[in-house]
PDB file of C-alpha atoms in Angstrom:
ATOM      1  CA  MET A 205      80.527  78.098  74.029  1.00  0.00           C
ATOM      2  CA  VAL A 206      82.503  80.760  75.749  1.00  0.00           C
ATOM      3  CA  ASP A 207      84.210  83.059  73.367  1.00  0.00           C
ATOM      4  CA  ARG A 208      87.315  83.546  75.514  1.00  0.00           C
ATOM      5  CA  GLN A 209      89.134  85.940  73.016  1.00  0.00           C
ATOM      6  CA  GLU A 210      86.346  88.285  73.088  1.00  0.00           C
ATOM      7  CA  LEU A 211      86.019  88.058  76.772  1.00  0.00           C
ATOM      8  CA  GLN A 212      89.829  88.790  77.029  1.00  0.00           C
ATOM      9  CA  ASN A 213      89.563  91.604  74.730  1.00  0.00           C
ATOM     10  CA  LEU A 214      86.899  93.284  76.826  1.00  0.00           C
ATOM     11  CA  ALA A 215      88.747  92.635  80.050  1.00  0.00           C
ATOM     12  CA  GLY A 216      91.810  94.096  78.306  1.00  0.00           C
ATOM     13  CA  SER A 217      89.899  97.285  77.191  1.00  0.00           C
ATOM     14  CA  LEU A 218      88.365  97.513  80.837  1.00  0.00           C
ATOM     15  CA  LYS A 219      91.936  97.114  82.377  1.00  0.00           C
ATOM     16  CA  LEU A 220      90.517  94.319  84.670  1.00  0.00           C
ATOM     17  CA  GLY A 221      93.396  93.056  86.939  1.00  0.00           C
ATOM     18  CA  SER A 222      94.897  96.448  87.201  1.00  0.00           C
ATOM     19  CA  TYR A 223      92.473  98.099  89.662  1.00  0.00           C
ATOM     20  CA  ARG A 224      93.674  98.819  93.324  1.00  0.00           C
ATOM     21  CA  LYS A 225      89.921  99.331  94.497  1.00  0.00           C
ATOM     22  CA  HIS A 226      86.336  98.314  93.405  1.00  0.00           C
ATOM     23  CA  VAL A 227      83.557 100.458  94.208  1.00  0.00           C
ATOM     24  CA  PHE A 228      80.000  98.864  94.307  1.00  0.00           C
ATOM     25  CA  LEU A 229      77.119 101.208  94.424  1.00  0.00           C
ATOM     26  CA  CYS A 230      73.690  99.921  95.178  1.00  0.00           C
ATOM     27  CA  ALA A 231      71.114 102.327  94.213  1.00  0.00           C
ATOM     28  CA  GLY A 232      68.219 100.100  94.182  1.00  0.00           C
ATOM     29  CA  PRO A 233      64.500 101.263  94.766  1.00  0.00           C
ATOM     30  CA  LYS A 234      64.337  99.316  98.049  1.00  0.00           C
ATOM     31  CA  CYS A 235      66.878 101.548  99.668  1.00  0.00           C
ATOM     32  CA  CYS A 236      66.779 104.875  97.948  1.00  0.00           C
ATOM     33  CA  SER A 237      65.037 107.083  95.405  1.00  0.00           C
ATOM     34  CA  GLU A 238      65.818 106.552  91.797  1.00  0.00           C
ATOM     35  CA  ALA A 239      66.924 110.062  91.694  1.00  0.00           C
ATOM     36  CA  GLU A 240      69.222 109.877  94.727  1.00  0.00           C
ATOM     37  CA  GLY A 241      70.782 106.725  93.403  1.00  0.00           C
ATOM     38  CA  GLN A 242      71.256 108.071  89.862  1.00  0.00           C
ATOM     39  CA  ALA A 243      72.793 111.514  91.265  1.00  0.00           C
ATOM     40  CA  THR A 244      75.256 109.527  93.523  1.00  0.00           C
ATOM     41  CA  TRP A 245      76.199 107.105  90.453  1.00  0.00           C
ATOM     42  CA  GLU A 246      76.862 110.167  88.072  1.00  0.00           C
ATOM     43  CA  TYR A 247      78.954 111.870  90.736  1.00  0.00           C
ATOM     44  CA  LEU A 248      81.289 108.819  91.331  1.00  0.00           C
ATOM     45  CA  LYS A 249      81.666 108.166  87.797  1.00  0.00           C
ATOM     46  CA  ASP A 250      82.401 112.061  86.947  1.00  0.00           C
ATOM     47  CA  ARG A 251      84.767 112.419  89.911  1.00  0.00           C
ATOM     48  CA  LEU A 252      86.868 109.178  89.345  1.00  0.00           C
ATOM     49  CA  LYS A 253      87.352 110.481  85.719  1.00  0.00           C
ATOM     50  CA  GLN A 254      88.383 113.964  87.023  1.00  0.00           C
ATOM     51  CA  LEU A 255      90.714 112.642  89.456  1.00  0.00           C
ATOM     52  CA  GLY A 256      92.335 110.090  86.927  1.00  0.00           C
ATOM     53  CA  LEU A 257      91.151 107.162  88.975  1.00  0.00           C
ATOM     54  CA  ALA A 258      88.821 105.575  86.509  1.00  0.00           C
ATOM     55  CA  ASP A 259      91.390 104.287  84.098  1.00  0.00           C
ATOM     56  CA  GLY A 260      93.038 101.232  85.914  1.00  0.00           C
ATOM     57  CA  VAL A 261      92.966 102.447  89.377  1.00  0.00           C
ATOM     58  CA  VAL A 262      89.195 102.372  90.597  1.00  0.00           C
ATOM     59  CA  PHE A 263      86.775 100.129  89.005  1.00  0.00           C
ATOM     60  CA  ARG A 264      83.185 100.845  89.852  1.00  0.00           C
ATOM     61  CA  THR A 265      80.111  98.799  89.384  1.00  0.00           C
ATOM     62  CA  ARG A 266      76.235  99.883  89.856  1.00  0.00           C
ATOM     63  CA  VAL A 267      74.443  96.950  91.110  1.00  0.00           C
ATOM     64  CA  GLY A 268      70.655  96.598  91.522  1.00  0.00           C
ATOM     65  CA  CYS A 269      70.876  95.129  95.162  1.00  0.00           C
ATOM     66  CA  LEU A 270      73.186  94.534  97.985  1.00  0.00           C
ATOM     67  CA  ARG A 271      70.504  93.187 100.174  1.00  0.00           C
ATOM     68  CA  VAL A 272      70.746  95.853 102.759  1.00  0.00           C
ATOM     69  CA  CYS A 273      67.670  97.674 101.333  1.00  0.00           C
ATOM     70  CA  SER A 274      67.858 100.637 103.919  1.00  0.00           C
ATOM     71  CA  GLN A 275      69.615 104.084 104.149  1.00  0.00           C
ATOM     72  CA  GLY A 276      71.022 104.023 100.771  1.00  0.00           C
ATOM     73  CA  PRO A 277      72.664 104.436  98.312  1.00  0.00           C
ATOM     74  CA  ILE A 278      74.838 101.931  99.673  1.00  0.00           C
ATOM     75  CA  ALA A 279      78.606 101.580  98.633  1.00  0.00           C
ATOM     76  CA  LEU A 280      80.879  98.719  99.125  1.00  0.00           C
ATOM     77  CA  ILE A 281      84.493  98.987  98.620  1.00  0.00           C
ATOM     78  CA  TYR A 282      86.927  96.202  98.005  1.00  0.00           C
ATOM     79  CA  PRO A 283      89.436  94.917  98.686  1.00  0.00           C
ATOM     80  CA  GLU A 284      88.880  96.070 102.342  1.00  0.00           C
ATOM     81  CA  GLY A 285      85.078  95.131 102.161  1.00  0.00           C
ATOM     82  CA  THR A 286      83.860  98.441 103.795  1.00  0.00           C
ATOM     83  CA  TRP A 287      80.136  99.123 103.767  1.00  0.00           C
ATOM     84  CA  TYR A 288      78.957 102.545 103.445  1.00  0.00           C
ATOM     85  CA  ALA A 289      75.257 103.907 103.892  1.00  0.00           C
ATOM     86  CA  GLN A 290      73.531 107.142 102.920  1.00  0.00           C
ATOM     87  CA  VAL A 291      76.251 107.720 100.116  1.00  0.00           C
ATOM     88  CA  THR A 292      74.941 111.026  98.753  1.00  0.00           C
ATOM     89  CA  PRO A 293      77.295 112.855  96.229  1.00  0.00           C
ATOM     90  CA  SER A 294      78.823 114.904  99.264  1.00  0.00           C
ATOM     91  CA  VAL A 295      79.325 111.545 101.207  1.00  0.00           C
ATOM     92  CA  CYS A 296      80.821 110.035  98.092  1.00  0.00           C
ATOM     93  CA  GLU A 297      83.397 112.800  97.838  1.00  0.00           C
ATOM     94  CA  ARG A 298      84.227 112.087 101.294  1.00  0.00           C
ATOM     95  CA  VAL A 299      84.751 108.135 100.654  1.00  0.00           C
ATOM     96  CA  ILE A 300      86.819 108.981  97.485  1.00  0.00           C
ATOM     97  CA  GLN A 301      89.159 111.363  99.403  1.00  0.00           C
ATOM     98  CA  GLU A 302      89.421 109.753 102.745  1.00  0.00           C
ATOM     99  CA  HIS A 303      88.971 105.931 101.852  1.00  0.00           C
ATOM    100  CA  VAL A 304      90.145 105.639  98.327  1.00  0.00           C
ATOM    101  CA  LEU A 305      93.010 108.024  98.371  1.00  0.00           C
ATOM    102  CA  GLU A 306      93.889 108.167 101.951  1.00  0.00           C
ATOM    103  CA  GLY A 307      93.097 104.593 103.261  1.00  0.00           C
ATOM    104  CA  ARG A 308      90.940 106.017 106.097  1.00  0.00           C
ATOM    105  CA  VAL A 309      87.288 104.917 106.782  1.00  0.00           C
ATOM    106  CA  VAL A 310      84.529 107.389 106.969  1.00  0.00           C
ATOM    107  CA  ALA A 311      83.335 106.334 110.227  1.00  0.00           C
ATOM    108  CA  GLU A 312      80.064 108.271 110.288  1.00  0.00           C
ATOM    109  CA  HIS A 313      78.752 106.247 107.198  1.00  0.00           C
ATOM    110  CA  ALA A 314      80.556 103.037 107.583  1.00  0.00           C
ATOM    111  CA  PHE A 315      78.569 100.176 109.219  1.00  0.00           C
ATOM    112  CA  ALA A 316      80.380  96.899 108.366  1.00  0.00           C
ATOM    113  CA  ALA A 317      83.566  95.272 107.031  1.00  0.00           C
ATOM    114  CA  ASN A 318      84.125  91.989 105.289  1.00  0.00           C
ATOM    115  CA  PRO A 319      87.783  92.238 103.931  1.00  0.00           C
ATOM    116  CA  LEU A 320      88.997  89.783 101.428  1.00  0.00           C
ATOM    117  CA  PRO A 321      91.493  87.322 102.882  1.00  0.00           C
ATOM    118  CA  GLY A 322      94.940  88.721 102.719  1.00  0.00           C
ATOM    119  CA  SER A 323      93.816  92.326 102.121  1.00  0.00           C
ATOM    120  CA  GLY A 324      94.662  93.868 105.289  1.00  0.00           C
ATOM    121  CA  GLY A 325      91.527  95.590 105.381  1.00  0.00           C
ATOM    122  CA  ILE A 326      90.812  98.874 107.178  1.00  0.00           C
ATOM    123  CA  ALA A 327      89.438  98.786 110.919  1.00  0.00           C
ATOM    124  CA  ILE A 328      86.234 100.420 111.231  1.00  0.00           C
ATOM    125  CA  PRO A 329      86.225 102.929 114.285  1.00  0.00           C
ATOM    126  CA  ALA A 330      84.114 102.542 117.242  1.00  0.00           C
ATOM    127  CA  PRO A 331      80.419 102.305 116.077  1.00  0.00           C
ATOM    128  CA  ARG A 332      78.375 105.484 116.163  1.00  0.00           C
ATOM    129  CA  THR A 333      75.031 106.291 115.071  1.00  0.00           C
ATOM    130  CA  LEU A 334      74.990 107.290 111.209  1.00  0.00           C
ATOM    131  CA  GLY A 335      75.313 111.058 110.909  1.00  0.00           C
ATOM    132  CA  GLN A 336      76.421 111.430 114.504  1.00  0.00           C
ATOM    133  CA  THR A 337      79.527 113.796 114.799  1.00  0.00           C
ATOM    134  CA  GLU A 338      82.052 113.550 117.453  1.00  0.00           C
ATOM    135  CA  GLY A 339      81.529 116.219 120.215  1.00  0.00           C
TER     136      GLY A 339
END
């Protein structure tokens, strides 16, 4: 039987229901090296804490596979449903600053969007090759 009280206590301690963003980070072995994935995960975790975003503002979840399995680490941010590739710590910083804080897509690393219904989403600018800069 489900112990609802235990789960509600856990949900309360995690402040579930109060977050504005949810960042999923896929650092699985098919899309990046273990070291790359771990470095980005640690950066995301530490940086959100430093910025005061970890406590009820941005929820983060490390996942084993988001089924893209290429050019990782892969990040997915909801409610906008924006997918990012090659999310190294430096790219992670840009995603935090530009997407999470300012509401702008980091176009060079965004490759898809699947917004939750009613979320408004953030449009992804015209497609470019990953890593390509405007010139």
